Coordinates of C-alpha atoms and ligand atoms in Angstrom, one line a residue:
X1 CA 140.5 37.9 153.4
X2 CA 142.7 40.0 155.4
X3 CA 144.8 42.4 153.4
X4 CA 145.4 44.0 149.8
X5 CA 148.1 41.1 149.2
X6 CA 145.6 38.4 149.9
X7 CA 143.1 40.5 147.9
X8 CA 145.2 40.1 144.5
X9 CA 146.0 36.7 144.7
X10 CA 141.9 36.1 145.2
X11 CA 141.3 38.3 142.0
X12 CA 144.0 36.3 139.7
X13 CA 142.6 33.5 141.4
X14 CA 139.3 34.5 139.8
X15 CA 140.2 35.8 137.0
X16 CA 142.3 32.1 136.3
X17 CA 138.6 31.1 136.3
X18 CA 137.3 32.8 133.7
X19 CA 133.5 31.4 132.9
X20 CA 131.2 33.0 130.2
X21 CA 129.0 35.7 131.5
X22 CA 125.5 34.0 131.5
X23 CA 122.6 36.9 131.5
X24 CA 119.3 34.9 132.6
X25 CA 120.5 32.4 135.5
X26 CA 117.1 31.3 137.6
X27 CA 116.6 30.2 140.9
X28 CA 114.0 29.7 143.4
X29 CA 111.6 33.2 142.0
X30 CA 114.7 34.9 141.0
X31 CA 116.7 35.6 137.4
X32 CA 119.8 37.4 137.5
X33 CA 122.6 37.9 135.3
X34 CA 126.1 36.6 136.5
X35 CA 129.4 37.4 135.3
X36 CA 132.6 35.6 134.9
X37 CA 133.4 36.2 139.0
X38 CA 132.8 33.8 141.5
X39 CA 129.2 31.3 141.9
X40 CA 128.6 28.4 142.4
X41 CA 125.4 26.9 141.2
X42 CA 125.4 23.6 143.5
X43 CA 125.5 26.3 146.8
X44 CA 121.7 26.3 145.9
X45 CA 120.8 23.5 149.2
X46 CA 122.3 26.5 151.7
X47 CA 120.5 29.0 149.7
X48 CA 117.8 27.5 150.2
X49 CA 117.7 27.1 153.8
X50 CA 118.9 30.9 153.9
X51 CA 115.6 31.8 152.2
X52 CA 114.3 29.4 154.7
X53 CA 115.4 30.8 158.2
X54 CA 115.1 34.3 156.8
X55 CA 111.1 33.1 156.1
X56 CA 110.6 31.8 159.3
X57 CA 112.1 34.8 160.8
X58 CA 110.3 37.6 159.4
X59 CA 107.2 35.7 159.3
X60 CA 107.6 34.6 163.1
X61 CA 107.7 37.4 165.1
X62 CA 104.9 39.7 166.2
X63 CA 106.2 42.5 167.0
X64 CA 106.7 45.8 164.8
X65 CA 110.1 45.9 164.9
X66 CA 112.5 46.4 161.7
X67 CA 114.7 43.5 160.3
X68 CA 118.1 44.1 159.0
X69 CA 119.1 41.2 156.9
X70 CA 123.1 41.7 155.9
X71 CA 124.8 39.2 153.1
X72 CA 128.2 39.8 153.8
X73 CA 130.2 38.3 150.9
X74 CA 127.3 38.5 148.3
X75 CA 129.0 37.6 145.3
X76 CA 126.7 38.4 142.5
X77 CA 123.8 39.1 145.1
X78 CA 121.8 35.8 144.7
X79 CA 121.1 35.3 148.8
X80 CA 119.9 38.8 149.0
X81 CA 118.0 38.6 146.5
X82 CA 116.3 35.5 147.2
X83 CA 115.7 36.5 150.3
X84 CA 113.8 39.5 149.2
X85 CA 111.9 37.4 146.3
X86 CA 111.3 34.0 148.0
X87 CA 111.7 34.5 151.9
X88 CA 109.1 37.2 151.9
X89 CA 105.7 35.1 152.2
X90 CA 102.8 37.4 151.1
X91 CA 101.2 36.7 154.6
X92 CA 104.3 38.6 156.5
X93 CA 104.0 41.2 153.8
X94 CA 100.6 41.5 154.3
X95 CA 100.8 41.5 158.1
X96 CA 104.0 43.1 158.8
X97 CA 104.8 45.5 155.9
X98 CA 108.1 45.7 153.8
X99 CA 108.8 49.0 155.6
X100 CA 110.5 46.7 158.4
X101 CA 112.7 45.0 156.3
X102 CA 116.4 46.2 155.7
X103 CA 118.4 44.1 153.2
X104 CA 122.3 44.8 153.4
X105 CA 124.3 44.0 150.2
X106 CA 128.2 43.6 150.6
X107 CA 131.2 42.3 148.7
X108 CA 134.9 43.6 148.5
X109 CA 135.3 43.5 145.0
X110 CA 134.8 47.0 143.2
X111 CA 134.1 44.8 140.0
X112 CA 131.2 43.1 141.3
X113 CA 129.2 46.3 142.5
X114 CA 127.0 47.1 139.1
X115 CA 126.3 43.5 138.8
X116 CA 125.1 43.3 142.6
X117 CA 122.9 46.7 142.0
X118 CA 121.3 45.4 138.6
X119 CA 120.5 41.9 140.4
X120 CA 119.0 43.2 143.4
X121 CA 116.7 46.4 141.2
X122 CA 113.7 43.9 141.9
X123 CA 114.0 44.3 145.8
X124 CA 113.9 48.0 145.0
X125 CA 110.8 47.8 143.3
X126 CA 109.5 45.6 145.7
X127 CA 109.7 48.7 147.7
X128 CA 112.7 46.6 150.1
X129 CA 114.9 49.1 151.6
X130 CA 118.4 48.1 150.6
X131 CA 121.8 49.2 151.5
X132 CA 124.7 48.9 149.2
X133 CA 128.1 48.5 150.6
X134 CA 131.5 47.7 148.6
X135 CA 134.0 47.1 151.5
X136 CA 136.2 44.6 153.1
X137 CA 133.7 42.4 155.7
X138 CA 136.0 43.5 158.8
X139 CA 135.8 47.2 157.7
X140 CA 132.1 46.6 157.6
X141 CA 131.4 45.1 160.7
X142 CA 133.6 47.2 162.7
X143 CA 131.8 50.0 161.6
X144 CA 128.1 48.4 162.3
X145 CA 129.5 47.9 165.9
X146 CA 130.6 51.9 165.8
X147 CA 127.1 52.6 165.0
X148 CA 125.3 50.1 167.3
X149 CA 123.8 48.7 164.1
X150 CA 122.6 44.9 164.8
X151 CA 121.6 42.1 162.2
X152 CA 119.2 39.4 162.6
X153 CA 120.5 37.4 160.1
X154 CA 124.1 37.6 158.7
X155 CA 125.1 35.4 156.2
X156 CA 128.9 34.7 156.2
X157 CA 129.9 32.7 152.7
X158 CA 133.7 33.0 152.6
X159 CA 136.4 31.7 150.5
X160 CA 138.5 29.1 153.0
X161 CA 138.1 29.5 156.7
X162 CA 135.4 32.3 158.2
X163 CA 137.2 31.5 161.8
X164 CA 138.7 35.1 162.2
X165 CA 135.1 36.6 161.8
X166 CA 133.7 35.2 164.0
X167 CA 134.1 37.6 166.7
X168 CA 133.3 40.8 164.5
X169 CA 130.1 39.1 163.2
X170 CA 128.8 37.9 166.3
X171 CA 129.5 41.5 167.7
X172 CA 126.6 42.8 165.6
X173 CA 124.2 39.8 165.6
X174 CA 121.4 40.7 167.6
X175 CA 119.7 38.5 169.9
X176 CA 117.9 35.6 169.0
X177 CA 119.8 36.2 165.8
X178 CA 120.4 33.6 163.0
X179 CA 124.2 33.3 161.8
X180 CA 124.6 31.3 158.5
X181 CA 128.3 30.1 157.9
X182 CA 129.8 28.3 155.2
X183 CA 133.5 27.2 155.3
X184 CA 135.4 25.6 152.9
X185 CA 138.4 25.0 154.8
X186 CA 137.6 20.8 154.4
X187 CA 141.5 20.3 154.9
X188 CA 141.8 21.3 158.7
X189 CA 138.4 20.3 160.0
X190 CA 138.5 16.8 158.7
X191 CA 142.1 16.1 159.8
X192 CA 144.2 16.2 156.3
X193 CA 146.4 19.5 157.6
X194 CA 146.8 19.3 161.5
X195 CA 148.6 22.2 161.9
X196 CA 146.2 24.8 159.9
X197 CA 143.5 23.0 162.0
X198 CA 145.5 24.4 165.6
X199 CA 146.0 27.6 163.4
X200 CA 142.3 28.4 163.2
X201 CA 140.6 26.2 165.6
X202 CA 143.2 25.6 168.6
X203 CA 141.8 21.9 168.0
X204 CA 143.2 18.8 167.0
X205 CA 141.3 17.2 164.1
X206 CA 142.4 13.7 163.2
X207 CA 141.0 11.9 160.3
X208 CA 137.7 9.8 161.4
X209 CA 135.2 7.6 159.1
X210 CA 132.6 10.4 159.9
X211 CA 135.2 13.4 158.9
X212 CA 132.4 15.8 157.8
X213 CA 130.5 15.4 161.0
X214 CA 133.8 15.9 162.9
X215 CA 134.4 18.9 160.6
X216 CA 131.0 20.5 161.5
X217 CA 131.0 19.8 165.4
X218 CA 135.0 21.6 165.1
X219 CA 133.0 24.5 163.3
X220 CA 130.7 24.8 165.7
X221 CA 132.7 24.6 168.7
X222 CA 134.5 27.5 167.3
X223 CA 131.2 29.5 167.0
X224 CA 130.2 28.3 170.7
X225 CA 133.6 29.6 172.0
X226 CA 133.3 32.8 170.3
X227 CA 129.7 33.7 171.4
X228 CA 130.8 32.2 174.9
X229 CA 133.6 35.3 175.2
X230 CA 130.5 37.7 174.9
X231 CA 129.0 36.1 177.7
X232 CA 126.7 34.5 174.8
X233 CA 125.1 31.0 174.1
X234 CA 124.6 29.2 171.1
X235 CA 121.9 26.9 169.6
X236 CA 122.7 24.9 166.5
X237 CA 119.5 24.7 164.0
X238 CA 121.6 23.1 161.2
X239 CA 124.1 21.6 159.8
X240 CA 125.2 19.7 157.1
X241 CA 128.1 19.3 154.1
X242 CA 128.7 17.9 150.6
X243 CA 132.5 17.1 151.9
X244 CA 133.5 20.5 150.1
X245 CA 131.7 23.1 151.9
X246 CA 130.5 22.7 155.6
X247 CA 127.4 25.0 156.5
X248 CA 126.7 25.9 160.2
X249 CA 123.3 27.4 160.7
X250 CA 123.0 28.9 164.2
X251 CA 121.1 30.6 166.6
X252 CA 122.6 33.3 169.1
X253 CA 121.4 33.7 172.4
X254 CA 121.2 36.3 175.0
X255 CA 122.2 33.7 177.5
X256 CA 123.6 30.7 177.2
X257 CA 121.7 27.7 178.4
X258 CA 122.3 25.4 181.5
X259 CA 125.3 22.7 180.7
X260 CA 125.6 24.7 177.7
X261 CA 129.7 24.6 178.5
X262 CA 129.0 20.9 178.6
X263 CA 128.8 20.2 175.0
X264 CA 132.5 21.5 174.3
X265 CA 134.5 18.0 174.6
X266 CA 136.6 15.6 172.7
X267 CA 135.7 12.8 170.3
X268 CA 138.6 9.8 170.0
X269 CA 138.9 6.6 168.0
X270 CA 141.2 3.8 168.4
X271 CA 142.9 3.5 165.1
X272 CA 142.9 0.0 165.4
X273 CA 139.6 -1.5 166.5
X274 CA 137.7 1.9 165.8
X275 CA 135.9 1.5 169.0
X276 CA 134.7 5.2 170.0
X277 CA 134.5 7.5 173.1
X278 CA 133.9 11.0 174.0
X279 CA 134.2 13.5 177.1
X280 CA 133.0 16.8 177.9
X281 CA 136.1 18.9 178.9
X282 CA 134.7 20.1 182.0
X283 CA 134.9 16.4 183.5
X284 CA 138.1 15.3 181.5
X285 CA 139.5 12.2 183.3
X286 CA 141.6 9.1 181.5
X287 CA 139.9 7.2 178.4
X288 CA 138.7 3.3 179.3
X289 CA 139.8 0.9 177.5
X290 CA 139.0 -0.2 174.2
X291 CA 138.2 -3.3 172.1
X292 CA 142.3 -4.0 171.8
X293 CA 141.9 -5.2 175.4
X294 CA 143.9 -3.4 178.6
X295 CA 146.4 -0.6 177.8
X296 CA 146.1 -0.9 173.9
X297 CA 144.5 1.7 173.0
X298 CA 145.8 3.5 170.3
X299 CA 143.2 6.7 170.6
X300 CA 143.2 9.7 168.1
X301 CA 141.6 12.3 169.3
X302 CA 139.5 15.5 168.1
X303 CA 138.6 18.3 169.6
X304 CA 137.7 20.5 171.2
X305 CA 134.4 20.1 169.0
X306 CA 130.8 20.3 169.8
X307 CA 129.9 17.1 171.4
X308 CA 125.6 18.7 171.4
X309 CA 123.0 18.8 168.8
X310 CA 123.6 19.4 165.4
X311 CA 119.9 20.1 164.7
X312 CA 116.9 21.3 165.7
X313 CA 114.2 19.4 164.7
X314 CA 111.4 21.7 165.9
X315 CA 113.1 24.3 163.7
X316 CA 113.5 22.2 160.9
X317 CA 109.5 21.0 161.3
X318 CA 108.8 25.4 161.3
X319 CA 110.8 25.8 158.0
X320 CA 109.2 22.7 156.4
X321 CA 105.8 23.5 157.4
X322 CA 106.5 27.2 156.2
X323 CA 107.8 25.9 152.7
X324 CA 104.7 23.7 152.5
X325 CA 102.1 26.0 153.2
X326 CA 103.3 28.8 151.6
X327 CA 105.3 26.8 148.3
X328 CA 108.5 28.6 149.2
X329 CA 110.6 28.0 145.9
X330 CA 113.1 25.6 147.0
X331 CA 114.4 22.3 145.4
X332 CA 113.4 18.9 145.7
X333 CA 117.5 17.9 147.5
X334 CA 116.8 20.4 150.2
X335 CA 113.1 19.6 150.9
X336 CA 114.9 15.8 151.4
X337 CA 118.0 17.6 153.1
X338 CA 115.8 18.8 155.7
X339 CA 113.5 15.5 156.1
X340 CA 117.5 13.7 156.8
X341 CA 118.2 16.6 159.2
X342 CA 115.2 16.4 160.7
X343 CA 115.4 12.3 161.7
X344 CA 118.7 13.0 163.0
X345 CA 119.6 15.3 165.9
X346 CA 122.9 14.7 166.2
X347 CA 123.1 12.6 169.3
X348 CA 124.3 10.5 170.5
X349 CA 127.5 11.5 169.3
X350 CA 129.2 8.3 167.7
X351 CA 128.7 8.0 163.8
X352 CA 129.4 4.6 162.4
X353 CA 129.7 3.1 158.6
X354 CA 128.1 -0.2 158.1
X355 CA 131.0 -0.8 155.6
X356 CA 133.5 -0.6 158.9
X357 CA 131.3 -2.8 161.1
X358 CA 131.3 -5.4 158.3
X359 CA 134.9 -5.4 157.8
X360 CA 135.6 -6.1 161.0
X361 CA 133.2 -9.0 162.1
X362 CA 133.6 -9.8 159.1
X363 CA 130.8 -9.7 157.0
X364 CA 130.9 -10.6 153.1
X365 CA 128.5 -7.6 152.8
X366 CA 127.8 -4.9 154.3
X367 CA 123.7 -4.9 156.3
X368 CA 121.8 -1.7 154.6
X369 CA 121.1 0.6 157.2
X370 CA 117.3 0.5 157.8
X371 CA 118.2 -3.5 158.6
X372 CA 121.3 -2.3 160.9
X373 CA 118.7 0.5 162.5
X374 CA 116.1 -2.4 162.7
X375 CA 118.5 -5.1 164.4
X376 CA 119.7 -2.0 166.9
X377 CA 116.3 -1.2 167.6
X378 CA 114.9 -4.8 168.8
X379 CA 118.0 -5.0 171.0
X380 CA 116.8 -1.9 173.0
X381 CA 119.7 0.7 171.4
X382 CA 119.0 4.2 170.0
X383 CA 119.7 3.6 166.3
X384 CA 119.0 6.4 163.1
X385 CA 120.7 7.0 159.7
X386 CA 123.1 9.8 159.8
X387 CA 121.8 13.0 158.4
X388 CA 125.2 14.7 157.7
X389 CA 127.2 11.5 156.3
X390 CA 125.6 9.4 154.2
X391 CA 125.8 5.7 154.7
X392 CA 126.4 6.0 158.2
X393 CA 124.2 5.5 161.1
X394 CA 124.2 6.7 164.6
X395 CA 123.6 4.7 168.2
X396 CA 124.6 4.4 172.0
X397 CA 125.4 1.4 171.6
X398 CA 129.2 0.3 171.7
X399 CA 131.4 -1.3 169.1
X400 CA 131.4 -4.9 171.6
X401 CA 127.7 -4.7 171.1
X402 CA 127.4 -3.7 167.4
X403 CA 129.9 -6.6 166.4
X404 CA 128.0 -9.0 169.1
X405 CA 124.6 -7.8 167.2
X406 CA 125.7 -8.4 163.6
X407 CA 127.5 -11.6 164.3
X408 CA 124.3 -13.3 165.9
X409 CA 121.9 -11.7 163.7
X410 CA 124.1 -11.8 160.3
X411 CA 126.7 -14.2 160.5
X412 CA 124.1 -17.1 161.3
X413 CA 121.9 -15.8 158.2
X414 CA 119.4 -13.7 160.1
X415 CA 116.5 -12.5 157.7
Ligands
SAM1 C1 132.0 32.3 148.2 S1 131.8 33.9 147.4 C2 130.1 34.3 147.8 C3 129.1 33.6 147.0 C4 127.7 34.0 147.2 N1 127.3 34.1 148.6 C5 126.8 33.0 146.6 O1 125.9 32.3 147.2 O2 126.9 32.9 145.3 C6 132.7 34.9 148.4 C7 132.6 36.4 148.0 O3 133.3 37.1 149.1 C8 134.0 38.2 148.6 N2 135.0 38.5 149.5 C9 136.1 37.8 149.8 N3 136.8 38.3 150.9 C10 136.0 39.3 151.3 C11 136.1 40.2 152.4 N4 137.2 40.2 153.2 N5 135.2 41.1 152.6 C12 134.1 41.2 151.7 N6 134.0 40.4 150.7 C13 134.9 39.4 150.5 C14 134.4 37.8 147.2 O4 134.6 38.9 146.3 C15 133.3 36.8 146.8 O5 132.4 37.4 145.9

């Protein structure tokens, strides 16, 4: 939010909003009072994996250094606090000592401040050092940058778009950092407003079957690009969306790793057959032809997006194994969120819905997935179920082939 006019219209927003105050809210080890201002109680999957990385982080490293946490846009202070309560194992306690932990508390709005400090009083008694700040986020980081003051984990949770902080928050993310992004902007990064999506990207973003997955490789690309400027590299550890909010869960390098520019390319689809293809911007040529047959194809095409990983599995086996072992309070839909996640990497690139593939050989039904995966499998293809859009799966192999596969196999009654 970028000036004082913008400011008011959030606060009537809010204030449009008006909810009853609820004193005892609960979630993961934490109880906190909320007031009639911004939360959202179904955010709880991203908290979670906040508390998660922020675990795996402080409980990871050996050294004796200090950790400065920072929850930019805190809202009613649920992230930092859970962060202090839950991501705080009693092993890193016991090995590394709270006196090298910094948690850093900030939100714009004046009205929010008491509610933030009487929320996060347990982390004080904890014996957490914690540092209060009411300002604007760009006032905020520009200052940390003044001082030379680096995070290792920012969490960025903003109203609409977080694109034009990118560059101030990567600034002060220290290497090897963990950036946690949400972005509610679903309209431009799933193709629905084209011109907002140039406006804040500088991508095209056409509507797709796999629109959230689109939306989250256009996120990251626009993370990659930034961190790129500073000479930076990126690694993705997650990713996913409930088709409101998109969260981006990243890691920031010192360096940036070989082919690394490699992953920033374009995604199209024919709008008529729906046959797929993508291309790394560094080796841009002319697209092939599709299923429509010679010169027909009527591409759409998105990007630049991230044509890489969208997980880490390893990462996600670290957080699991940490929530495990040490019964980190986190719910049931996450602990299956990150077993999806985990099955899926991301790649190969080309997300498809068993709904379109019937449709078009056509099918009276559409297969279920684990028989689609199957049938993929036993013809030699890389086949898994999405983990970011549910219902669809992901392969190499090609629309020709997919409709060739389901027509033998289905159309003929295959059991
Ligand atoms: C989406 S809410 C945060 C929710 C919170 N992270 C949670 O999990 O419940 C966004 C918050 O950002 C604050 N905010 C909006 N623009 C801001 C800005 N430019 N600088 C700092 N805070 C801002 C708002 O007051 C609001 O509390």
């Amino acid at each position: 939010m970028r000036d004082v006019a913008q400011w008011g219209l959030y606060k009537s927003f809010i204030q449009r909003e008006l909810k009853e105050a609820i004193p005892n809210y609960r979630e993961g080890y934490s109880s906190l009072e909320l007031d009639a201002g911004f939360f959202r109680p179904d955010s709880i999957l991203a908290r979670d994996f906040s508390v998660l990385f922020a675990a795996m982080q402080f409980n990871d490293t050996k050294q004796e250094k200090v950790f400065r946490w920072l929850d930019l846009m805190a809202g009613c202070g649920i992230r930092a606090l859970r962060w202090g309560l839950d991501a705080v194992l009693p092993i890193s306690e016991q090995k590394r000592g709270l006196k090298n932990l910094e948690i850093w508390i900030n939100d714009a709005d004046l009205d929010r401040s008491n509610l933030i400090q009487r929320n996060l009083q347990p982390l004080s008694k904890k014996g957490i050092k914690l540092t209060f700040k009411n300002d604007f986020a760009e006032v905020l980081l520009a200052r940390a940058y003044i001082d030379k003051c680096f995070f290792n984990l920012i969490d960025l949770d903003c109203f609409g778009s977080p694109n034009s902080l990118l560059q101030p928050v990567l600034r002060v993310l220290a290497f090897d950092g963990i950036l946690m992004l949400s972005s509610t902007d679903g309209r431009s990064t799933t193709g629905h407003d084209r011109l907002a999506a140039l406006r804040s990207l500088a991508a095209a973003a056409r509507t797709h079957p796999a629109s959230w997955e689109i939306a989250l490789r256009l996120q990251l690309a626009a993370v990659a690009r930034q961190a790129w400027l500073l000479g930076r590299g990126v690694e993705p550890l997650a990713c996913f969306s409930d088709g409101r909010t998109f969260r981006v869960f990243v890691r920031f390098k010192r360096h940036l790793f070989h082919g690394e520019e490699n992953q920033l390319g374009l995604i199209a689809r024919c709008e008529i057959c729906g046959e797929q293809s993508s291309q790394p911007l560094l080796n841009l040529k002319g697209w092939k032809d599709c299923s429509c047959g010679i010169g027909l194809a009527r591409w759409e095409i998105s990007g630049p997006l991230w044509l890489g990983p969208l997980q880490s599995p390893p990462t996600l086996s670290k957080i699991q194994e940490l929530s495990n072992r040490f019964s980190v309070p986190i719910v049931g839909r996450s602990e299956k969120l990150i077993d999806r996640l985990r099955a899926d990497e991301g790649i190969p690139v080309f997300s498809w819905s068993t709904h379109d593939i019937a449709s078009r050989v056509p099918l009276e039904a559409p297969p279920s997935l684990d028989l689609m995966i199957k049938l993929l499998n036993a013809e030699g293809y890389l086949a898994f179920r999405s983990g970011v859009v549910p219902g669809h799966f992901r392969t190499n192999a090609s629309l020709g082939e997919l409709l060739r596969i389901c027509e033998k196999k289905l159309v003929k009654g295959f059991k």
